[in-house]
Coordinates of C-alpha atoms and ligand atoms in Angstrom, one line a residue:
M259 CA 0.0 0.1 0.0
I260 CA 1.5 3.4 -1.0
E261 CA 0.8 6.2 1.5
K262 CA -0.8 9.4 0.2
K263 CA 2.4 11.4 1.0
A264 CA 4.5 8.8 -0.9
T265 CA 2.1 9.2 -3.9
K266 CA 2.9 13.0 -3.9
E267 CA 6.6 12.2 -4.0
L268 CA 6.0 9.8 -7.0
I269 CA 4.3 12.6 -8.8
A270 CA 7.0 15.0 -8.0
K271 CA 9.6 12.6 -9.4
V272 CA 7.8 11.6 -12.6
G273 CA 5.3 14.3 -13.3
R274 CA 1.7 14.9 -12.6
D275 CA 0.4 13.9 -16.1
K276 CA 2.1 10.6 -15.9
V277 CA 1.0 9.3 -12.5
F278 CA -2.6 8.2 -11.7
C279 CA -4.0 6.9 -8.5
D280 CA -7.8 7.5 -9.1
R281 CA -9.9 4.4 -8.9
E282 CA -11.0 4.3 -12.5
Y283 CA -7.3 4.3 -13.6
L284 CA -6.5 1.6 -11.1
L285 CA -9.4 -0.5 -12.3
S286 CA -8.4 -0.1 -15.9
Y287 CA -5.0 -1.5 -15.2
S288 CA -6.0 -4.2 -12.8
Y289 CA -6.8 -7.0 -15.4
D290 CA -5.4 -8.7 -18.4
A291 CA -6.7 -11.4 -20.9
T292 CA -6.9 -14.1 -18.0
G293 CA -9.9 -12.2 -16.5
L294 CA -8.0 -12.1 -13.1
E295 CA -8.1 -8.8 -11.3
F296 CA -5.6 -7.2 -8.9
L297 CA -5.8 -3.5 -8.0
P298 CA -2.5 -1.6 -8.2
D299 CA -1.8 1.4 -5.9
A300 CA -0.6 3.7 -8.7
V301 CA -0.3 3.6 -12.5
V302 CA 2.7 5.4 -14.2
F303 CA 2.8 6.0 -17.9
A304 CA 6.5 6.1 -18.7
E305 CA 7.5 8.5 -21.6
S306 CA 11.3 8.1 -21.4
D307 CA 14.1 6.3 -19.7
E308 CA 14.2 9.0 -17.0
D309 CA 10.6 8.2 -16.1
V310 CA 11.5 4.5 -15.8
A311 CA 14.6 5.3 -13.6
A312 CA 12.6 7.6 -11.4
T313 CA 9.8 5.0 -10.8
I314 CA 12.4 2.3 -10.0
A315 CA 14.0 4.6 -7.5
F316 CA 10.7 5.4 -5.9
C317 CA 9.8 1.7 -5.6
R318 CA 13.2 0.8 -4.2
E319 CA 13.0 3.7 -1.5
H320 CA 9.5 2.7 -0.5
S321 CA 9.9 -1.1 -0.9
V322 CA 6.9 -1.2 -3.3
P323 CA 6.4 -3.7 -6.0
L324 CA 6.8 -2.6 -9.7
V325 CA 5.0 -4.4 -12.4
P326 CA 5.9 -3.6 -16.1
R327 CA 2.9 -3.5 -18.5
G328 CA 2.4 -3.3 -22.2
A329 CA -1.1 -3.6 -23.7
G330 CA -2.3 -6.0 -21.0
V331 CA -3.4 -8.7 -23.4
G332 CA -1.2 -11.4 -21.8
Y333 CA -2.8 -14.8 -21.1
S334 CA -1.0 -15.7 -17.9
G335 CA -1.4 -12.8 -15.6
G336 CA 2.1 -11.4 -15.9
A337 CA 1.1 -7.7 -16.0
L338 CA -1.1 -8.0 -12.9
A339 CA -0.1 -6.2 -9.6
V340 CA -0.8 -9.3 -7.4
Q341 CA 0.9 -7.5 -4.4
G342 CA -0.2 -4.0 -5.3
G343 CA 2.4 -1.4 -6.0
V344 CA 3.1 0.5 -9.2
V345 CA 2.1 -0.6 -12.6
L346 CA 4.5 0.9 -15.1
V347 CA 2.7 1.2 -18.5
F348 CA 4.7 1.5 -21.7
T349 CA 2.1 2.4 -24.3
R350 CA 3.4 6.0 -24.4
M351 CA 7.0 4.7 -25.3
N352 CA 5.8 3.7 -28.7
R353 CA 8.2 5.2 -31.2
I354 CA 10.1 3.3 -33.9
L355 CA 13.4 5.0 -33.5
R356 CA 15.2 3.6 -36.5
L357 CA 14.3 1.5 -39.5
D358 CA 17.6 0.6 -41.0
R359 CA 17.4 -1.0 -44.5
E360 CA 21.1 -1.4 -44.9
N361 CA 21.5 -3.6 -41.9
S362 CA 17.9 -4.9 -41.9
L363 CA 17.1 -4.0 -38.4
A364 CA 14.7 -1.8 -36.3
V365 CA 15.3 0.0 -33.0
V366 CA 12.1 0.5 -31.2
E367 CA 10.7 1.5 -27.8
P368 CA 8.9 -1.2 -25.8
G369 CA 5.4 0.2 -26.3
V370 CA 5.4 -0.2 -30.1
I371 CA 2.4 -2.2 -31.2
T372 CA 3.5 -5.4 -33.0
S373 CA 1.4 -4.7 -36.1
D374 CA 2.7 -1.2 -36.4
L375 CA 6.2 -2.4 -36.6
Q376 CA 5.2 -5.0 -39.2
A377 CA 3.5 -2.3 -41.3
A378 CA 6.4 0.1 -41.1
A379 CA 8.9 -2.8 -42.0
E380 CA 6.6 -3.8 -45.0
K381 CA 6.7 -0.2 -46.3
A382 CA 10.5 -0.5 -46.6
G383 CA 10.2 -4.0 -48.2
L384 CA 11.1 -5.7 -45.0
F385 CA 9.4 -8.3 -42.8
Y386 CA 9.1 -8.7 -38.9
P387 CA 7.7 -12.3 -38.7
P388 CA 6.5 -12.8 -35.1
D389 CA 2.7 -12.7 -35.4
P390 CA 0.9 -13.4 -32.1
A391 CA -2.8 -13.4 -32.8
S392 CA -3.0 -10.4 -30.6
L393 CA -0.6 -8.5 -32.8
K394 CA -3.0 -5.6 -33.4
T395 CA -2.9 -4.7 -29.6
S396 CA 0.2 -6.4 -28.1
T397 CA 3.4 -4.4 -27.6
I398 CA 6.9 -5.4 -28.5
G399 CA 7.9 -5.1 -24.8
G400 CA 5.2 -7.6 -23.9
N401 CA 6.2 -9.9 -26.9
I402 CA 9.8 -9.9 -25.7
A403 CA 8.8 -10.5 -22.0
E404 CA 6.6 -13.5 -23.1
N405 CA 8.9 -14.6 -26.0
A406 CA 5.6 -14.5 -28.1
G407 CA 5.0 -16.8 -31.1
G408 CA 2.2 -17.1 -33.6
P409 CA 1.2 -18.9 -36.7
R410 CA 4.3 -18.0 -38.9
C411 CA 6.6 -19.1 -36.2
F412 CA 6.5 -22.6 -37.5
K413 CA 8.8 -21.4 -40.4
Y414 CA 10.2 -18.2 -39.0
G415 CA 10.7 -18.9 -35.3
V416 CA 9.6 -16.9 -32.2
T417 CA 10.4 -13.3 -31.0
A418 CA 13.7 -14.5 -29.5
N419 CA 14.9 -15.2 -33.0
Y420 CA 14.5 -11.5 -34.0
V421 CA 15.9 -9.8 -30.8
L422 CA 19.5 -8.6 -31.5
G423 CA 19.9 -6.3 -28.5
L424 CA 18.0 -4.9 -25.6
E425 CA 18.5 -1.9 -23.3
A426 CA 16.9 -2.6 -19.8
F427 CA 16.8 -1.1 -16.3
L428 CA 17.7 -3.3 -13.4
M429 CA 16.0 -3.0 -10.0
S430 CA 19.4 -1.4 -8.8
G431 CA 18.5 1.6 -11.0
E432 CA 21.4 0.7 -13.5
K433 CA 20.8 0.7 -17.2
V434 CA 22.3 -2.4 -19.1
R435 CA 22.9 -2.8 -22.9
L436 CA 22.7 -6.5 -23.8
G437 CA 23.4 -8.0 -27.2
A438 CA 24.6 -6.0 -30.2
E439 CA 23.4 -5.0 -33.7
T440 CA 24.9 -8.1 -35.2
I441 CA 23.4 -11.6 -35.9
K442 CA 26.5 -13.2 -34.3
N443 CA 27.6 -12.3 -30.9
V444 CA 29.1 -14.7 -28.3
A445 CA 30.8 -12.3 -26.0
G446 CA 30.0 -12.9 -22.4
Y447 CA 26.9 -14.7 -21.0
D448 CA 23.9 -14.4 -23.2
L449 CA 22.0 -12.2 -20.7
K450 CA 19.8 -10.8 -23.6
S451 CA 18.3 -14.3 -24.1
L452 CA 17.8 -14.6 -20.4
L453 CA 15.7 -11.5 -20.4
I454 CA 13.5 -12.7 -23.3
G455 CA 10.7 -14.7 -21.8
S456 CA 11.4 -13.6 -18.3
E457 CA 8.0 -12.2 -18.0
G458 CA 9.0 -8.9 -16.6
T459 CA 10.6 -10.5 -13.5
L460 CA 14.3 -9.7 -14.1
A461 CA 14.5 -6.2 -15.7
V462 CA 12.5 -3.5 -17.4
V463 CA 13.0 -3.4 -21.1
T464 CA 13.2 0.2 -22.5
R465 CA 14.6 -0.4 -26.0
A466 CA 14.9 -3.3 -28.4
T467 CA 17.0 -3.8 -31.6
L468 CA 15.1 -6.3 -33.8
R469 CA 16.2 -8.2 -36.9
L470 CA 14.2 -7.8 -40.0
L471 CA 14.0 -10.2 -43.1
P472 CA 13.3 -9.4 -46.7
L473 CA 9.5 -9.3 -47.4
P474 CA 8.5 -12.6 -49.1
P475 CA 7.1 -11.5 -52.5
Q476 CA 4.4 -14.1 -52.7
R477 CA 1.9 -16.0 -50.4
R478 CA -0.7 -18.6 -51.0
L479 CA -3.2 -19.9 -48.4
F480 CA -5.0 -23.3 -48.4
R481 CA -7.7 -24.8 -46.3
V482 CA -7.9 -28.6 -46.3
D483 CA -11.0 -30.2 -44.6
F484 CA -11.1 -33.6 -43.0
S485 CA -13.9 -36.0 -41.9
S486 CA -12.0 -37.1 -38.7
L487 CA -9.9 -35.5 -36.1
A488 CA -7.2 -38.1 -36.6
A489 CA -7.0 -37.6 -40.3
G490 CA -6.5 -33.8 -39.7
A491 CA -3.8 -34.3 -37.2
R492 CA -2.0 -36.9 -39.3
F493 CA -2.2 -34.3 -42.3
V494 CA -0.2 -31.9 -40.3
Q495 CA 2.5 -34.6 -39.9
R496 CA 2.4 -35.4 -43.6
V497 CA 3.0 -31.8 -44.6
I498 CA 6.0 -31.6 -42.2
R499 CA 7.5 -34.8 -43.4
A500 CA 7.1 -33.9 -47.1
H501 CA 9.2 -30.9 -46.5
V502 CA 6.6 -28.4 -47.8
Q503 CA 8.0 -26.0 -45.4
P504 CA 4.9 -23.9 -45.1
S505 CA 5.0 -20.6 -43.2
V506 CA 1.7 -21.4 -41.4
L507 CA 0.3 -24.8 -40.4
E508 CA -2.8 -24.3 -38.3
F509 CA -5.4 -26.7 -37.0
M510 CA -9.1 -26.4 -36.1
D511 CA -11.1 -29.2 -34.5
R512 CA -14.8 -29.8 -34.9
S513 CA -15.8 -27.8 -31.8
S514 CA -13.8 -24.8 -33.0
L515 CA -15.4 -24.9 -36.4
Q516 CA -18.9 -25.5 -35.0
A517 CA -18.5 -22.5 -32.6
V518 CA -17.3 -20.2 -35.4
Y519 CA -19.9 -21.2 -37.9
A520 CA -22.7 -20.7 -35.3
Y521 CA -21.2 -17.3 -34.4
Q522 CA -21.1 -16.3 -38.1
G523 CA -24.6 -17.8 -38.7
L524 CA -23.3 -20.3 -41.5
P525 CA -24.4 -23.9 -41.9
L526 CA -21.7 -26.5 -41.1
D527 CA -21.2 -29.8 -43.1
E528 CA -22.1 -32.7 -40.7
R529 CA -19.1 -34.6 -42.0
L530 CA -16.5 -31.8 -41.2
Q531 CA -14.4 -32.8 -38.1
A532 CA -11.2 -30.9 -38.7
A533 CA -9.6 -28.3 -40.9
V534 CA -6.0 -27.3 -41.5
L535 CA -4.8 -23.9 -42.8
V536 CA -1.6 -23.9 -44.7
E537 CA 0.4 -20.9 -46.0
I538 CA 3.2 -21.1 -48.4
D539 CA 5.4 -18.1 -49.0
G540 CA 8.6 -17.1 -50.9
S541 CA 9.7 -16.2 -54.4
P542 CA 7.3 -17.1 -57.2
A543 CA 9.5 -20.0 -58.1
E544 CA 9.7 -21.3 -54.5
V545 CA 6.0 -20.9 -54.1
A546 CA 5.4 -22.9 -57.3
D547 CA 7.7 -25.8 -56.2
R548 CA 6.3 -26.0 -52.7
E549 CA 2.7 -25.8 -54.0
A550 CA 3.4 -28.8 -56.2
L551 CA 4.7 -30.8 -53.3
F552 CA 1.8 -29.7 -51.2
E553 CA -0.8 -30.7 -53.7
K554 CA 0.7 -34.2 -53.9
T555 CA 0.5 -34.4 -50.1
V556 CA -3.2 -33.3 -50.2
A557 CA -4.0 -36.0 -52.8
E558 CA -2.3 -38.6 -50.7
A559 CA -4.3 -37.5 -47.6
G560 CA -7.7 -37.9 -49.4
P561 CA -9.5 -35.0 -47.5
L562 CA -13.1 -33.9 -47.7
G563 CA -12.3 -30.8 -49.6
R564 CA -9.7 -28.1 -50.2
E565 CA -9.7 -24.3 -50.9
R566 CA -7.0 -22.3 -52.5
A567 CA -6.7 -18.4 -51.8
E568 CA -4.4 -16.4 -54.1
T569 CA -5.4 -12.7 -53.7
F570 CA -5.1 -10.9 -50.4
A571 CA -8.9 -10.7 -50.0
E572 CA -9.4 -14.4 -50.6
Q573 CA -6.7 -15.1 -48.1
E574 CA -8.4 -12.8 -45.5
A575 CA -11.7 -14.7 -46.0
L576 CA -9.9 -18.0 -45.3
W577 CA -8.2 -16.5 -42.2
E578 CA -11.6 -15.2 -40.9
T579 CA -12.6 -18.7 -39.4
R580 CA -9.3 -19.1 -37.6
R581 CA -9.4 -15.6 -36.3
A582 CA -12.9 -15.9 -35.0
I583 CA -12.3 -19.0 -32.9
S584 CA -11.4 -17.1 -29.6
P585 CA -14.5 -14.8 -29.7
A586 CA -16.8 -17.7 -30.8
I587 CA -15.8 -20.2 -28.2
A588 CA -16.0 -17.5 -25.4
G589 CA -19.8 -17.9 -25.5
L590 CA -19.7 -21.7 -24.9
K591 CA -19.3 -21.6 -21.2
P592 CA -18.7 -18.9 -18.5
K593 CA -14.9 -19.5 -18.3
K594 CA -12.2 -20.6 -20.7
I595 CA -9.1 -22.3 -19.2
N596 CA -6.6 -21.7 -22.0
E597 CA -3.6 -24.0 -22.0
D598 CA -1.0 -23.7 -24.7
I599 CA 1.0 -27.1 -24.4
V600 CA 3.5 -28.0 -27.0
V601 CA 4.7 -31.5 -28.1
P602 CA 7.2 -32.7 -30.6
A603 CA 5.7 -32.8 -34.1
G604 CA 5.8 -36.6 -34.3
R605 CA 3.6 -36.9 -31.3
I606 CA 0.8 -34.5 -32.5
P607 CA -1.8 -37.0 -33.6
E608 CA -1.4 -39.2 -30.5
I609 CA -1.7 -36.3 -28.0
V610 CA -4.7 -34.7 -29.9
E611 CA -6.5 -38.1 -29.9
A612 CA -5.7 -38.6 -26.2
I613 CA -7.1 -35.2 -25.2
A614 CA -10.3 -35.8 -27.3
A615 CA -10.8 -39.2 -25.6
L616 CA -10.2 -37.6 -22.1
A617 CA -12.9 -35.0 -22.9
V618 CA -15.4 -37.8 -23.8
E619 CA -14.4 -39.8 -20.6
L620 CA -14.9 -36.9 -18.3
G621 CA -17.7 -35.2 -20.1
L622 CA -15.8 -31.9 -20.5
C623 CA -15.9 -29.5 -23.3
I624 CA -12.4 -29.2 -24.6
V625 CA -11.7 -27.1 -27.8
L626 CA -8.5 -27.8 -29.7
F627 CA -7.0 -25.6 -32.2
G628 CA -3.6 -23.7 -32.8
H629 CA -0.2 -23.7 -34.3
F630 CA 0.1 -27.4 -34.8
G631 CA 3.1 -27.1 -37.2
D632 CA 5.3 -26.4 -34.2
G633 CA 3.4 -28.8 -32.0
N634 CA 1.6 -25.8 -30.1
I635 CA -1.9 -27.3 -29.2
H636 CA -4.2 -24.6 -27.7
T637 CA -6.2 -26.7 -25.3
N638 CA -9.2 -24.9 -24.1
L639 CA -11.3 -26.3 -21.4
M640 CA -14.6 -24.6 -21.4
V641 CA -16.1 -24.6 -17.9
D642 CA -18.4 -23.2 -15.4
P643 CA -16.5 -22.3 -12.2
A644 CA -19.7 -22.5 -10.2
D645 CA -20.0 -26.3 -11.0
A646 CA -17.8 -27.8 -8.3
E647 CA -18.0 -31.3 -9.9
E648 CA -16.9 -30.0 -13.2
M649 CA -13.9 -28.1 -11.7
K650 CA -12.8 -31.4 -10.1
K651 CA -12.8 -33.0 -13.5
V652 CA -10.8 -30.1 -14.8
D653 CA -8.1 -30.7 -12.2
L654 CA -7.9 -34.4 -13.2
A655 CA -7.9 -33.5 -16.9
L656 CA -5.0 -30.9 -16.6
D657 CA -3.0 -33.3 -14.3
R658 CA -3.3 -36.1 -17.0
I659 CA -2.7 -33.7 -19.9
F660 CA 0.5 -32.1 -18.3
R661 CA 2.0 -35.4 -17.3
R662 CA 1.6 -36.8 -20.8
V663 CA 3.0 -33.7 -22.5
V664 CA 6.1 -33.7 -20.4
E665 CA 6.5 -37.5 -20.8
V666 CA 6.6 -37.2 -24.6
G667 CA 9.2 -34.4 -24.4
G668 CA 6.9 -31.3 -24.6
T669 CA 6.3 -28.2 -22.5
I670 CA 3.4 -26.8 -20.4
S671 CA 3.6 -23.5 -22.2
G672 CA 4.7 -22.6 -25.7
E673 CA 3.9 -18.9 -25.9
H674 CA 1.6 -17.6 -23.1
G675 CA 4.2 -17.9 -20.3
I676 CA 3.8 -19.0 -16.7
G677 CA 2.9 -15.8 -14.8
L678 CA 0.2 -16.4 -12.3
S679 CA -2.2 -18.9 -14.0
K680 CA 0.3 -21.6 -14.9
K681 CA 2.5 -21.2 -11.6
P682 CA 0.8 -24.3 -10.0
F683 CA 2.0 -26.5 -12.9
M684 CA 5.7 -25.8 -13.0
H685 CA 6.5 -28.9 -11.0
Y686 CA 5.4 -31.1 -13.8
Q687 CA 8.3 -29.8 -15.9
F688 CA 11.0 -28.7 -13.5
S689 CA 12.7 -30.5 -10.6
P690 CA 13.3 -28.8 -7.3
A691 CA 16.9 -28.2 -8.3
E692 CA 15.9 -26.5 -11.5
L693 CA 13.3 -24.4 -9.7
E694 CA 16.0 -23.3 -7.2
L695 CA 18.2 -22.3 -10.1
F696 CA 15.4 -20.1 -11.4
R697 CA 15.0 -18.5 -7.9
N698 CA 18.8 -17.9 -7.6
I699 CA 18.8 -16.1 -11.0
K700 CA 15.8 -14.0 -9.9
R701 CA 17.7 -13.1 -6.6
A702 CA 20.7 -12.0 -8.5
F703 CA 18.7 -9.6 -10.7
D704 CA 16.2 -8.6 -8.0
P705 CA 17.4 -9.3 -4.5
D706 CA 14.6 -7.5 -2.7
N707 CA 11.9 -9.3 -4.9
L708 CA 10.3 -6.0 -5.9
L709 CA 10.0 -6.6 -9.7
N710 CA 6.8 -8.3 -10.6
P711 CA 6.7 -10.4 -7.4
G712 CA 4.5 -13.4 -7.0
K713 CA 5.0 -14.7 -10.6
I714 CA 6.4 -18.0 -12.0
F715 CA 7.5 -19.6 -8.8
Ligands
FAD1084 C1 -6.9 -13.0 -28.4 C2 -5.5 -13.3 -27.9 C3 -4.6 -13.9 -28.7 C4 -3.3 -14.2 -28.5 N1 -2.5 -14.9 -29.3 C5 -1.2 -15.1 -29.0 C6 -0.3 -15.8 -29.9 O1 -0.7 -16.2 -31.0 N2 0.9 -16.0 -29.5 C7 1.5 -15.5 -28.3 O2 2.6 -15.7 -28.1 N3 0.6 -14.9 -27.4 C8 -0.7 -14.7 -27.7 N4 -1.5 -14.1 -26.8 C9 -0.9 -13.6 -25.5 C10 -0.4 -12.1 -25.6 O3 -1.0 -11.3 -26.5 C11 1.1 -12.0 -25.6 O4 1.7 -12.7 -24.5 C12 1.7 -10.6 -25.8 O5 3.1 -10.7 -25.9 C13 1.3 -9.7 -24.6 O6 1.7 -8.4 -24.9 P1 1.3 -7.2 -24.0 O7 1.9 -5.9 -24.6 O8 -0.2 -7.2 -23.9 O9 2.0 -7.6 -22.6 P2 1.3 -7.5 -21.1 O10 0.1 -8.4 -21.0 O11 1.1 -6.0 -20.8 O12 2.5 -8.0 -20.3 C14 2.9 -9.4 -20.5 C15 4.2 -9.5 -19.7 O13 5.3 -8.8 -20.2 C16 5.8 -7.9 -19.2 N5 6.2 -6.7 -19.8 C17 5.6 -5.9 -20.6 N6 6.3 -4.8 -21.1 C18 7.6 -5.0 -20.4 C19 8.7 -4.2 -20.5 N7 8.9 -3.2 -21.2 N8 9.8 -4.8 -19.8 C20 9.7 -5.9 -19.1 N9 8.6 -6.6 -19.1 C21 7.6 -6.1 -19.8 C22 4.7 -7.8 -18.1 O14 5.2 -7.5 -16.9 C23 4.1 -9.2 -18.2 O15 4.8 -10.1 -17.5 C24 -2.8 -13.8 -27.1 C25 -3.7 -13.0 -26.3 C26 -4.9 -12.8 -26.8 C27 -5.8 -12.0 -25.8

């Protein structure tokens, strides 16, 4: 709890128009996409490094927690002030400081919206590939803190693959510059990589140097429909094995399709049990070669049907179904428990079928979709928290799913992070010795546990 006198001090340090303690502000910054809510004591809108340094100094002097925040669309509670304190919002630090064609890189502030960077890069004939589905709202700072992924990460990799350098403030108040403007860099411990995915618990990122690629000149999108869940999941494997190398390999199960078609008021073919979206990109010659390989794979799989989208408008129409899944399934039950497990590609069909069988066995509504190309299976348990019996089954289902995922060499989270909501499940993946190593790293960066406390462990 911050005393009124201390609040005045914070305003004096940072500026009246950047510090807010009114209830409506506190409420607006008390939640994220998890639906969980924790009221902070103050909200600071940083506009410069000086504001960040002043806020850190204030939090240290008063032993108050500091929680960095981008757009607040995180799925694991990372931006929530679980122990109160100051929420430091980066949406005003949203400048693209440099777009360097010669070196194919961009230098940005953490509050830049992901799709704004993509649009600016495209104008220069360049490409920033990481594409979380939240890209029209999420910030680069949030993407770095969560090491965000997305559909195109199957071919292009996750945010970490594009971060060349970072500037960040430690809780000691010192500013560090990690990484370089080069692709190769093996000098010293790789602390830049340690900060990526650290969920705002080790340092506060104030600047990022990001690698850009040449913009692929051509894209084709396909949707392939299947009459069984297993056939759809096996098709994902076939495409990988055939070395089609698509940029996107997305899966939607019957429940996802049913929810979207109902949401859009469209009739749904009774036979349709799964659909796979496949994007191929590259030079015209590469696209032609890969498309031929892809068509052979489709013919071998014997699907229910297939659509091909060439123009931008046709492709957008095909994407529409995939993008509508989250809003469409939200109406199925009062709460969505959204897990983003990842398994090695060779185990996808087996895990998908095991989860579907578990849903039938326990009588739970489980919706499966996601970036299956990289084994990232969004497993959505649609539940009613007021139904105690159902919630017991959820515990049982999650226990069985996490055990199985780790057994086959997978991970409990591929892109959403641990934060608050997945904290209870860390023991499935990490031994006590590994968890202690994490804690020691946290202590080395933040000995007083003031930066985003209560997360991950
Ligand atoms: C509909 C929907 C779809 C989504 N799809 C995807 C997807 O496809 N792939 C994916 O990876 N994620 C996805 N997400 C999750 C989410 O969008 C990402 O985790 C995103 O990176 C969060 O960005 P943000 O700016 O909202 O960060 P916030 O939610 O504000 O914060 C997230 C974490 O980053 C930390 N943080 C923020 N800024 C800084 C900073 N400057 N310095 C240090 N730490 C900081 C916070 O403390 C917090 O721990 C989705 C979310 C929604 C709601």
